[in-house]
Structure formats: structure tokens, C-alpha cells
GROMACS .gro file of C-alpha atoms in nm:
model
  428
    1MET     CA    1   0.003  -0.003   0.002
    2SER     CA    2   0.133   0.342  -0.089
    3ARG     CA    3   0.215   0.602   0.179
    4ARG     CA    4  -0.096   0.820   0.036
    5ASP     CA    5  -0.332   0.530   0.077
    6SER     CA    6  -0.200   0.469   0.429
    7SER     CA    7  -0.226   0.833   0.527
    8GLU     CA    8  -0.591   0.853   0.379
    9LEU     CA    9  -0.702   0.532   0.559
   10GLN     CA   10  -0.544   0.665   0.881
   11ARG     CA   11  -0.713   1.000   0.842
   12ALA     CA   12  -1.048   0.801   0.809
   13THR     CA   13  -0.978   0.591   1.119
   14ILE     CA   14  -0.924   0.920   1.319
   15ARG     CA   15  -1.245   1.069   1.191
   16LEU     CA   16  -1.457   0.740   1.267
   17SER     CA   17  -1.299   0.734   1.607
   18LEU     CA   18  -1.346   1.106   1.662
   19GLN     CA   19  -1.733   1.073   1.547
   20PHE     CA   20  -1.789   0.777   1.769
   21THR     CA   21  -1.639   0.923   2.076
   22ALA     CA   22  -1.834   1.248   2.025
   23PHE     CA   23  -2.159   1.053   1.991
   24ILE     CA   24  -2.086   0.870   2.300
   25VAL     CA   25  -1.989   1.195   2.483
   26VAL     CA   26  -2.309   1.387   2.399
   27LEU     CA   27  -2.527   1.075   2.471
   28LEU     CA   28  -2.385   1.047   2.832
   29SER     CA   29  -2.415   1.426   2.862
   30LEU     CA   30  -2.781   1.417   2.791
   31VAL     CA   31  -2.823   1.118   3.035
   32GLY     CA   32  -2.620   1.326   3.294
   33VAL     CA   33  -2.823   1.621   3.250
   34LEU     CA   34  -3.127   1.423   3.304
   35VAL     CA   35  -2.986   1.243   3.604
   36TYR     CA   36  -2.905   1.579   3.759
   37SER     CA   37  -3.242   1.749   3.676
   38LEU     CA   38  -3.419   1.447   3.843
   39ALA     CA   39  -3.174   1.455   4.167
   40ALA     CA   40  -3.221   1.841   4.191
   41ALA     CA   41  -3.594   1.806   4.146
   42GLY     CA   42  -3.608   1.527   4.416
   43SER     CA   43  -3.391   1.720   4.637
   44THR     CA   44  -3.620   2.027   4.641
   45ALA     CA   45  -3.924   1.821   4.654
   46ALA     CA   46  -3.786   1.649   4.978
   47ALA     CA   47  -3.707   1.989   5.105
   48ARG     CA   48  -4.057   2.113   5.042
   49GLU     CA   49  -4.213   1.813   5.199
   50THR     CA   50  -4.000   1.866   5.518
   51LEU     CA   51  -4.118   2.232   5.542
   52GLU     CA   52  -4.484   2.161   5.513
   53ASP     CA   53  -4.445   1.886   5.768
   54ALA     CA   54  -4.273   2.143   5.998
   55VAL     CA   55  -4.530   2.421   5.937
   56ASP     CA   56  -4.802   2.200   6.095
   57LEU     CA   57  -4.639   2.200   6.432
   58SER     CA   58  -4.752   2.443   6.678
   59ASN     CA   59  -4.456   2.450   6.917
   60ALA     CA   60  -4.115   2.585   6.806
   61ARG     CA   61  -3.938   2.336   7.064
   62ASP     CA   62  -4.095   2.034   6.861
   63ALA     CA   63  -3.892   2.128   6.547
   64PRO     CA   64  -3.706   1.827   6.403
   65LEU     CA   65  -3.340   1.823   6.370
   66ASP     CA   66  -3.195   2.060   6.112
   67VAL     CA   67  -3.530   2.248   6.068
   68PHE     CA   68  -3.567   2.594   6.243
   69LEU     CA   69  -3.930   2.676   6.336
   70ALA     CA   70  -4.073   3.021   6.444
   71VAL     CA   71  -4.408   3.063   6.578
   72TYR     CA   72  -4.583   3.411   6.570
   73ASP     CA   73  -4.873   3.428   6.813
   74ARG     CA   74  -5.045   3.779   6.878
   75GLY     CA   75  -4.718   3.973   6.913
   76ARG     CA   76  -4.514   3.691   7.076
   77LEU     CA   77  -4.231   3.506   6.882
   78ALA     CA   78  -4.120   3.178   6.966
   79VAL     CA   79  -3.826   3.024   6.808
   80SER     CA   80  -3.664   2.697   6.803
   81ARG     CA   81  -3.312   2.653   6.968
   82ASP     CA   82  -2.987   2.726   6.778
   83MET     CA   83  -3.186   2.957   6.559
   84PRO     CA   84  -2.932   3.113   6.300
   85ALA     CA   85  -2.839   3.478   6.289
   86GLY     CA   86  -3.077   3.632   6.030
   87LEU     CA   87  -3.367   3.420   6.082
   88PRO     CA   88  -3.663   3.415   6.124
   89VAL     CA   89  -3.746   3.649   5.816
   90GLU     CA   90  -3.966   3.888   5.984
   91ASP     CA   91  -4.080   4.059   5.658
   92ALA     CA   92  -4.259   3.731   5.564
   93LEU     CA   93  -4.401   3.674   5.908
   94ALA     CA   94  -4.553   4.038   5.897
   95GLU     CA   95  -4.675   3.999   5.545
   96VAL     CA   96  -4.846   3.669   5.599
   97ALA     CA   97  -4.987   3.779   5.930
   98ALA     CA   98  -5.128   4.081   5.772
   99GLY     CA   99  -5.266   3.916   5.448
  100GLY     CA  100  -5.286   3.546   5.509
  101GLY     CA  101  -5.185   3.297   5.277
  102SER     CA  102  -4.828   3.145   5.236
  103ARG     CA  103  -4.475   3.263   5.127
  104GLU     CA  104  -4.181   3.044   5.020
  105GLU     CA  105  -3.863   3.190   4.945
  106THR     CA  106  -3.484   3.119   4.948
  107VAL     CA  107  -3.272   3.318   5.173
  108SER     CA  108  -2.903   3.355   5.207
  109VAL     CA  109  -2.773   3.454   5.584
  110GLY     CA  110  -2.449   3.399   5.741
  111GLY     CA  111  -2.315   3.232   5.443
  112ALA     CA  112  -2.577   2.957   5.430
  113THR     CA  113  -2.870   2.936   5.210
  114TYR     CA  114  -3.213   2.836   5.353
  115GLN     CA  115  -3.529   2.746   5.205
  116VAL     CA  116  -3.797   2.918   5.403
  117LEU     CA  117  -4.190   2.851   5.412
  118THR     CA  118  -4.404   3.097   5.606
  119VAL     CA  119  -4.792   3.006   5.654
  120ARG     CA  120  -5.087   3.091   5.876
  121ARG     CA  121  -5.213   2.803   6.110
  122GLY     CA  122  -5.527   2.939   6.266
  123ASN     CA  123  -5.437   3.238   6.480
  124ASP     CA  124  -5.059   3.159   6.435
  125VAL     CA  125  -4.817   3.236   6.177
  126VAL     CA  126  -4.561   2.957   6.116
  127GLN     CA  127  -4.226   2.997   5.955
  128ALA     CA  128  -3.997   2.689   5.885
  129ALA     CA  129  -3.639   2.695   5.742
  130VAL     CA  130  -3.418   2.423   5.638
  131ASP     CA  131  -3.045   2.462   5.544
  132THR     CA  132  -3.003   2.337   5.181
  133ARG     CA  133  -2.640   2.315   5.207
  134GLU     CA  134  -2.621   1.957   5.235
  135SER     CA  135  -2.836   1.890   4.934
  136ARG     CA  136  -2.626   2.116   4.734
  137ASN     CA  137  -2.330   1.957   4.830
  138GLU     CA  138  -2.471   1.605   4.721
  139LEU     CA  139  -2.584   1.772   4.391
  140GLN     CA  140  -2.213   1.897   4.345
  141ARG     CA  141  -2.076   1.553   4.420
  142LEU     CA  142  -2.332   1.408   4.172
  143VAL     CA  143  -2.175   1.657   3.912
  144LEU     CA  144  -1.835   1.556   3.986
  145VAL     CA  145  -1.940   1.193   3.948
  146LEU     CA  146  -2.122   1.240   3.623
  147VAL     CA  147  -1.831   1.460   3.462
  148GLY     CA  148  -1.566   1.167   3.591
  149THR     CA  149  -1.802   0.918   3.446
  150ILE     CA  150  -1.840   1.104   3.117
  151LEU     CA  151  -1.466   1.148   3.075
  152GLY     CA  152  -1.390   0.794   3.151
  153ALA     CA  153  -1.647   0.683   2.906
  154ALA     CA  154  -1.485   0.923   2.668
  155VAL     CA  155  -1.155   0.759   2.709
  156ILE     CA  156  -1.276   0.407   2.678
  157ALA     CA  157  -1.518   0.488   2.390
  158ALA     CA  158  -1.191   0.663   2.214
  159ALA     CA  159  -0.979   0.342   2.256
  160PHE     CA  160  -1.267   0.123   2.146
  161SER     CA  161  -1.351   0.332   1.875
  162VAL     CA  162  -0.996   0.328   1.738
  163LEU     CA  163  -1.000  -0.036   1.737
  164ALA     CA  164  -1.343  -0.078   1.590
  165ALA     CA  165  -1.241   0.163   1.320
  166ARG     CA  166  -0.934  -0.010   1.234
  167ALA     CA  167  -1.116  -0.340   1.209
  168ALA     CA  168  -1.379  -0.180   0.981
  169ILE     CA  169  -1.130  -0.022   0.770
  170ARG     CA  170  -0.901  -0.300   0.751
  171PRO     CA  171  -1.097  -0.497   0.471
  172LEU     CA  172  -1.139  -0.167   0.287
  173ALA     CA  173  -0.768  -0.132   0.304
  174ARG     CA  174  -0.699  -0.468   0.181
  175ALA     CA  175  -0.955  -0.406  -0.094
  176LEU     CA  176  -0.798  -0.076  -0.193
  177ALA     CA  177  -0.452  -0.245  -0.184
  178LEU     CA  178  -0.579  -0.552  -0.398
  179GLN     CA  179  -0.738  -0.309  -0.659
  180ARG     CA  180  -0.412  -0.096  -0.682
  181ARG     CA  181  -0.198  -0.423  -0.703
  182PHE     CA  182  -0.413  -0.547  -0.975
  183VAL     CA  183  -0.396  -0.255  -1.192
  184ALA     CA  184  -0.002  -0.230  -1.127
  185ASP     CA  185   0.032  -0.605  -1.207
  186ALA     CA  186  -0.205  -0.586  -1.515
  187SER     CA  187  -0.017  -0.284  -1.660
  188HIS     CA  188   0.311  -0.467  -1.625
  189GLU     CA  189   0.202  -0.809  -1.724
  190LEU     CA  190   0.042  -0.683  -2.045
  191ARG     CA  191   0.325  -0.468  -2.144
  192THR     CA  192   0.561  -0.728  -2.270
  193PRO     CA  193   0.297  -0.924  -2.458
  194LEU     CA  194   0.163  -0.611  -2.614
  195THR     CA  195   0.524  -0.510  -2.703
  196LEU     CA  196   0.571  -0.839  -2.876
  197LEU     CA  197   0.246  -0.817  -3.054
  198SER     CA  198   0.332  -0.482  -3.192
  199THR     CA  199   0.674  -0.610  -3.301
  200ARG     CA  200   0.500  -0.885  -3.495
  201ALA     CA  201   0.255  -0.650  -3.651
  202GLN     CA  202   0.534  -0.408  -3.743
  203LEU     CA  203   0.740  -0.680  -3.910
  204LEU     CA  204   0.422  -0.798  -4.086
  205ARG     CA  205   0.346  -0.448  -4.205
  206ARG     CA  206   0.705  -0.405  -4.333
  207ARG     CA  207   0.670  -0.718  -4.543
  208LEU     CA  208   0.349  -0.595  -4.689
  209ASP     CA  209   0.486  -0.285  -4.766
  210ARG     CA  210   0.777  -0.429  -4.947
  211GLY     CA  211   0.556  -0.664  -5.119
  212ASN     CA  212   0.335  -0.380  -5.238
  213SER     CA  213   0.613  -0.176  -5.365
  214GLY     CA  214   0.763  -0.488  -5.551
  215GLY     CA  215   0.426  -0.545  -5.751
  216GLY     CA  216   0.239  -0.775  -5.552
  217LEU     CA  217   0.214  -0.973  -5.222
  218GLY     CA  218   0.440  -1.251  -5.315
  219ALA     CA  219   0.725  -1.008  -5.424
  220GLY     CA  220   1.043  -1.120  -5.279
  221ALA     CA  221   0.888  -1.421  -5.109
  222GLY     CA  222   0.896  -1.675  -5.394
  223THR     CA  223   0.771  -1.693  -5.736
  224GLY     CA  224   0.498  -1.439  -5.696
  225THR     CA  225   0.228  -1.704  -5.773
  226GLY     CA  226   0.047  -1.962  -5.575
  227PRO     CA  227  -0.029  -2.014  -5.194
  228GLU     CA  228   0.378  -2.045  -5.115
  229PRO     CA  229   0.431  -1.662  -5.135
  230GLU     CA  230   0.134  -1.608  -4.887
  231LYS     CA  231   0.279  -1.851  -4.628
  232TRP     CA  232   0.460  -1.594  -4.431
  233LEU     CA  233   0.154  -1.373  -4.406
  234GLN     CA  234  -0.061  -1.681  -4.276
  235ASP     CA  235   0.217  -1.753  -4.032
  236GLY     CA  236   0.245  -1.389  -3.924
  237LEU     CA  237  -0.136  -1.363  -3.865
  238ALA     CA  238  -0.138  -1.700  -3.686
  239GLU     CA  239   0.141  -1.565  -3.466
  240ILE     CA  240  -0.074  -1.253  -3.396
  241VAL     CA  241  -0.369  -1.457  -3.296
  242SER     CA  242  -0.167  -1.639  -3.066
  243ASP     CA  243  -0.028  -1.342  -2.890
  244ALA     CA  244  -0.392  -1.244  -2.845
  245GLY     CA  245  -0.481  -1.555  -2.692
  246VAL     CA  246  -0.185  -1.534  -2.447
  247LEU     CA  247  -0.323  -1.170  -2.365
  248THR     CA  248  -0.669  -1.334  -2.295
  249GLY     CA  249  -0.514  -1.598  -2.091
  250ILE     CA  250  -0.314  -1.343  -1.887
  251LEU     CA  251  -0.610  -1.113  -1.798
  252GLU     CA  252  -0.802  -1.439  -1.680
  253ASP     CA  253  -0.512  -1.520  -1.476
  254LEU     CA  254  -0.481  -1.190  -1.335
  255LEU     CA  255  -0.859  -1.188  -1.243
  256VAL     CA  256  -0.821  -1.522  -1.064
  257SER     CA  257  -0.513  -1.426  -0.864
  258ALA     CA  258  -0.669  -1.076  -0.780
  259ASP     CA  259  -0.978  -1.241  -0.621
  260PRO     CA  260  -0.915  -1.452  -0.313
  261ARG     CA  261  -1.254  -1.580  -0.329
  262ARG     CA  262  -1.229  -1.766  -0.651
  263ASN     CA  263  -1.082  -2.104  -0.670
  264GLU     CA  264  -0.865  -2.145  -0.970
  265THR     CA  265  -0.845  -2.476  -1.165
  266VAL     CA  266  -0.506  -2.642  -1.115
  267GLU     CA  267  -0.409  -2.902  -1.387
  268PRO     CA  268  -0.073  -3.046  -1.542
  269VAL     CA  269   0.106  -2.814  -1.763
  270ASP     CA  270   0.399  -2.890  -1.980
  271LEU     CA  271   0.669  -2.655  -1.874
  272THR     CA  272   0.878  -2.718  -2.175
  273ALA     CA  273   0.604  -2.641  -2.420
  274VAL     CA  274   0.543  -2.304  -2.229
  275VAL     CA  275   0.912  -2.212  -2.251
  276ARG     CA  276   0.943  -2.271  -2.594
  277ASP     CA  277   0.618  -2.096  -2.677
  278VAL     CA  278   0.742  -1.792  -2.499
  279ALA     CA  279   1.111  -1.810  -2.628
  280ASP     CA  280   0.926  -1.813  -2.978
  281SER     CA  281   0.733  -1.508  -2.902
  282PHE     CA  282   1.048  -1.314  -2.813
  283GLU     CA  283   1.249  -1.416  -3.120
  284SER     CA  284   1.186  -1.084  -3.322
  285MET     CA  285   1.267  -0.859  -3.005
  286ALA     CA  286   1.596  -1.062  -2.948
  287GLY     CA  287   1.650  -1.029  -3.302
  288GLU     CA  288   1.616  -0.645  -3.334
  289ARG     CA  289   1.848  -0.624  -3.011
  290GLY     CA  290   2.097  -0.852  -3.151
  291LEU     CA  291   2.050  -1.122  -2.913
  292GLN     CA  292   2.072  -1.505  -2.944
  293LEU     CA  293   1.797  -1.710  -2.745
  294GLU     CA  294   1.866  -2.071  -2.670
  295VAL     CA  295   1.637  -2.322  -2.524
  296ARG     CA  296   1.747  -2.649  -2.379
  297ALA     CA  297   1.499  -2.888  -2.277
  298PRO     CA  298   1.402  -3.251  -2.307
  299GLN     CA  299   1.207  -3.378  -2.612
  300GLY     CA  300   0.922  -3.496  -2.376
  301PRO     CA  301   0.702  -3.311  -2.165
  302VAL     CA  302   0.808  -3.185  -1.790
  303ALA     CA  303   0.465  -3.168  -1.634
  304VAL     CA  304   0.425  -2.927  -1.320
  305ARG     CA  305   0.085  -2.854  -1.179
  306GLY     CA  306  -0.062  -2.517  -1.209
  307VAL     CA  307  -0.212  -2.293  -1.462
  308ARG     CA  308  -0.081  -2.237  -1.805
  309ALA     CA  309  -0.134  -1.862  -1.834
  310ALA     CA  310   0.034  -1.807  -1.484
  311PHE     CA  311   0.352  -2.019  -1.608
  312GLN     CA  312   0.346  -1.814  -1.937
  313ARG     CA  313   0.341  -1.484  -1.706
  314LEU     CA  314   0.639  -1.616  -1.490
  315VAL     CA  315   0.853  -1.710  -1.800
  316THR     CA  316   0.780  -1.390  -1.978
  317SER     CA  317   0.871  -1.187  -1.685
  318LEU     CA  318   1.209  -1.378  -1.634
  319LEU     CA  319   1.281  -1.369  -2.003
  320ALA     CA  320   1.203  -1.005  -2.037
  321ASN     CA  321   1.434  -0.933  -1.740
  322ALA     CA  322   1.703  -1.128  -1.902
  323VAL     CA  323   1.649  -0.969  -2.265
  324ASP     CA  324   1.689  -0.636  -2.100
  325TYR     CA  325   2.020  -0.678  -1.936
  326ALA     CA  326   2.164  -0.943  -2.167
  327GLY     CA  327   2.498  -0.875  -2.341
  328SER     CA  328   2.469  -1.109  -2.650
  329ALA     CA  329   2.282  -1.424  -2.555
  330VAL     CA  330   2.011  -1.565  -2.327
  331ARG     CA  331   1.961  -1.931  -2.237
  332LEU     CA  332   1.668  -2.104  -2.104
  333THR     CA  333   1.692  -2.470  -1.949
  334VAL     CA  334   1.423  -2.684  -1.839
  335GLU     CA  335   1.530  -3.017  -1.663
  336PRO     CA  336   1.354  -3.260  -1.408
  337VAL     CA  337   1.552  -3.275  -1.080
  338GLY     CA  338   1.422  -3.542  -0.854
  339ARG     CA  339   1.046  -3.441  -0.768
  340GLU     CA  340   1.097  -3.070  -0.895
  341ALA     CA  341   1.115  -2.922  -1.250
  342VAL     CA  342   1.396  -2.654  -1.283
  343LEU     CA  343   1.367  -2.369  -1.509
  344THR     CA  344   1.685  -2.144  -1.539
  345VAL     CA  345   1.700  -1.825  -1.729
  346ALA     CA  346   2.049  -1.721  -1.770
  347ASP     CA  347   2.193  -1.400  -1.928
  348ASP     CA  348   2.550  -1.271  -2.008
  349GLY     CA  349   2.479  -0.918  -1.876
  350PRO     CA  350   2.675  -0.741  -1.615
  351GLY     CA  351   2.529  -0.947  -1.328
  352LEU     CA  352   2.345  -0.818  -1.012
  353PRO     CA  353   2.519  -0.544  -0.782
  354PRO     CA  354   2.569  -0.679  -0.426
  355GLU     CA  355   2.328  -0.397  -0.302
  356LEU     CA  356   2.024  -0.596  -0.439
  357GLU     CA  357   2.092  -0.917  -0.237
  358GLY     CA  358   1.783  -1.004  -0.060
  359ARG     CA  359   1.589  -0.743  -0.242
  360LEU     CA  360   1.568  -0.870  -0.593
  361PHE     CA  361   1.207  -1.026  -0.574
  362GLU     CA  362   1.050  -0.706  -0.393
  363ARG     CA  363   0.843  -0.485  -0.571
  364PHE     CA  364   0.991  -0.184  -0.746
  365SER     CA  365   1.375  -0.272  -0.632
  366SER     CA  366   1.626  -0.040  -0.766
  367VAL     CA  367   2.008   0.017  -0.714
  368ARG     CA  368   2.291   0.217  -0.877
  369ALA     CA  369   2.448  -0.033  -1.119
  370ALA     CA  370   2.597  -0.029  -1.464
  371SER     CA  371   2.397  -0.121  -1.749
  372PRO     CA  372   2.483  -0.347  -2.046
  373VAL     CA  373   2.566  -0.074  -2.272
  374GLU     CA  374   2.730   0.183  -2.042
  375PRO     CA  375   3.040   0.094  -1.833
  376ALA     CA  376   3.048   0.132  -1.471
  377GLU     CA  377   3.177   0.479  -1.390
  378GLY     CA  378   3.129   0.593  -1.009
  379ALA     CA  379   2.772   0.536  -0.914
  380GLY     CA  380   2.643   0.436  -1.252
  381PRO     CA  381   2.283   0.472  -1.384
  382GLN     CA  382   1.976   0.366  -1.186
  383ARG     CA  383   1.893   0.002  -1.242
  384HIS     CA  384   1.507  -0.059  -1.181
  385TYR     CA  385   1.358  -0.411  -1.156
  386GLY     CA  386   0.984  -0.311  -1.136
  387LEU     CA  387   0.717  -0.569  -1.074
  388GLY     CA  388   0.848  -0.867  -1.311
  389LEU     CA  389   1.074  -1.052  -1.086
  390ALA     CA  390   0.843  -0.997  -0.793
  391LEU     CA  391   0.557  -1.112  -0.989
  392ALA     CA  392   0.749  -1.434  -1.107
  393ALA     CA  393   0.837  -1.512  -0.728
  394GLU     CA  394   0.472  -1.481  -0.624
  395ILE     CA  395   0.361  -1.720  -0.915
  396ALA     CA  396   0.613  -1.971  -0.813
  397ALA     CA  397   0.533  -1.947  -0.440
  398ARG     CA  398   0.152  -1.976  -0.569
  399PHE     CA  399   0.209  -2.336  -0.716
  400GLY     CA  400   0.443  -2.446  -0.431
  401GLY     CA  401   0.786  -2.323  -0.604
  402SER     CA  402   1.062  -2.106  -0.526
  403ILE     CA  403   1.288  -1.878  -0.729
  404ARG     CA  404   1.656  -1.769  -0.646
  405ALA     CA  405   1.904  -1.581  -0.827
  406GLU     CA  406   2.299  -1.652  -0.895
  407SER     CA  407   2.506  -1.389  -1.007
  408SER     CA  408   2.859  -1.242  -1.001
  409PRO     CA  409   2.968  -0.901  -1.131
  410GLY     CA  410   3.062  -0.934  -1.491
  411ALA     CA  411   2.941  -1.292  -1.527
  412GLY     CA  412   2.590  -1.266  -1.599
  413THR     CA  413   2.281  -1.365  -1.392
  414SER     CA  414   2.073  -1.694  -1.365
  415LEU     CA  415   1.731  -1.712  -1.230
  416ARG     CA  416   1.638  -2.053  -1.108
  417VAL     CA  417   1.268  -2.161  -1.050
  418ARG     CA  418   1.182  -2.492  -0.890
  419LEU     CA  419   0.847  -2.619  -0.928
  420PRO     CA  420   0.693  -2.946  -0.803
  421LEU     CA  421   0.639  -3.205  -1.081
  422SER     CA  422   0.301  -3.321  -1.153
  423PRO     CA  423   0.225  -3.692  -1.008
  424PRO     CA  424   0.304  -3.968  -1.233
  425GLY     CA  425   0.014  -4.055  -1.464
  426SER     CA  426  -0.126  -3.726  -1.511
  427GLN     CA  427  -0.113  -3.565  -1.850
  428ALA     CA  428   0.010  -3.237  -1.922
   0.00000   0.00000   0.00000
């Protein structure tokens, strides 16, 4: 996955985590407000009930604990013991005594706050006061508990949301990586077959042009009459059709390998035939570069289990790499060794630089090294290995095989693939 994709997925994870955490905080805050409102209303109702019970008393000395009672009877005022300074509220007593009814208020005196109820009971005016400090303290403790709970829940929700967001995005990340990988693999894998197809078409066009300029299709190709002069045209068209079939097989194999849910059909494949077919398709390109292609393989089939299109991709990648860096010749060898088929693609190029050891089959490997056409001077040009060898290694591993490189500076490179032989009795 590219750095840009990783950064975008990380930002998406953070956004999801923040949104989920914010939702939890808002939800718990609403619950907290509801709990606090109910608690405050309950505290107020409890104080009101206490006051109503107290004003029914006619004797100030009968006031319950934490309730301060004052009874005004025809100019005489009796108060409960330990009445705080500032109480009773004389204005309220006088107002109720003069006009009747009741009066409820909150009074702050001496640094304390009291809820006060003044009512008339017969000829008496009774005033009860209760200290609300304890209820306020309880509400403050409730607020602290609610705030702490919300903050703790926010931390837990944040941690959980990060894990959940990563778990939710991980399949999307794999799908995105698989999509980009498929596009990169397809563009790379189709480049060489398309180049070969283009080369064949250009050669065929040149021969047609020479034939037309010489007075007919058969000019320079025989006697100019009969089917023989047109055989080269038929062969050229057959090769183009064959290359188109190879392209179709590559696309189908790429689709299978890109979809982990699909089960591919594995069957015996003649590795020798695949190597010869791929080598034949490279003849034109090798000829234009002045390279000699040599294939050494048994006359009979060397059967391995897999998919023919996949093995065509493997051999094409190895041969394309060898043609790019060969000096004058490329040799392909197929031989059965024990229970394995061994395919070796060797070139006489400059060899692999030591800096590439262990990284040759990584995607888009590159080092400073001399090219086959430029002598090494200082750092040398940048030598890129792109996707070809990495894809070859993946295909070999996909069918239970392996690949390794053997090279020494100036002595060329040999890429050796080992694949399990198909069980005896199977047909390739």
C-alpha cells in the first residue's frame, strides 16, 4: 500500500473514532443532565415536604433536627433553639400575618442558604426554614461523578472506537491495496505481450509494404504465384492470433489471482512447451537487439501442476528481464531434478549488484549499477527491477515453488525456478 493510501486510511480511522467518541460523549452528557435534573427536583421536593410537615407544628420546641421553626402568636415570637442569625424572616412573618396565605423563598444569611416557608395556621403564623447546604453538596458531588464518568467513558470509547474503526477499515484497506495491486500487475504483465504483438504487427506491415512496392504480395517471397508466397502472411497472422490468446489468458489469470474468493483450476502443464512458446514470441525482439535465444529442454514433456497462463506470465517476466540486461545471449534450460522441475533463465549481462541481495524479488527494487550498454563509472545509472521478478516469485510460490538468483559481477545472472513435478500418470 502506498504512503498516500496509508495516510488517507489513517485519517479515515481518526475521523470515525472522533465521531463515535463525540456521539458517546453527547449521549452520556444528555443522560447526565437528565440525572442531575431528576436529582435536583427530588432534593427540592424533599425539602418542600420537610417544610410542610414542620409548619404543621404549633410549638417551636418540637421542630425536628436541622429544621428551624418560628411561631408568631399575637405579638409573641417563639423560635426553636440554635436559630441562626438572620432568621426568622420577619418581613415574611409580617406579610403573612397581615394578609394571610403563604410565602416561600430562598434566603442567604451567614454564608448559608435556607429554603423558607411561611404560612398561617389558625391564629398563628408559622415559619419553617431548612438548610439546603447538604443537598447542594450532594448535587455538586453528583456533578463531579457525572463529569468523571463522562470523561472516563470518553477515554474508553475513544480506545474502543480506534480498534473498531481499524477493524472496519482493514477490509477496505485490503480491497484498495488489492485493487491498486491488480492495476499495477495488469499494466506490467500486459506490457511485454503487447510489445511482442506490436513487433509482430510491424514486421508483418513491413513485409506487406515491401510486397506492395515490388508489385504484389508475393514479391521477394517466392515466385509470386500460388499459395507459397502467402505462407509468411498466414504465419504472421497466426502468431498475432496466438499472442492475442496469450493476452486473454493473462487477463483471466490476473482476475483469478486478484480475487481470493475464486478457486482456480489447477492442472498438469508442460513447462517445456510453455518455455518454447514464450521463447518463440521473443525471437523478433531478441533479433532486433542482436541477442541469441537458446532453449535447452527434454524432448518429452516436463509436467508441473498449475495454470498455463500463470506459467506463461512467469517465464515472460524472467525472459523479459534477461533480454533487458543481456549482452549477447540468453539461455533457457528446463530439466527434471528429483521431484522438481527446474527452469533456469541465464543472461550474459553485467550481473546483479551486491546491494540488491535479498531485495531482488521485492516490488520496484532499484539500485545504482552499470547497464549492459554503459560501463560502470562511479555510481552508474539507476537500475530498476519494477514488478516482473516480484510477480515471478509470487507465481512460483502460488504453486508451491521457489525462485532464487545466482550472479557475479560481469558474469551474468541466472534466475532459477523450482516447481513441484506433476504426479506420475497425469497428462500435461
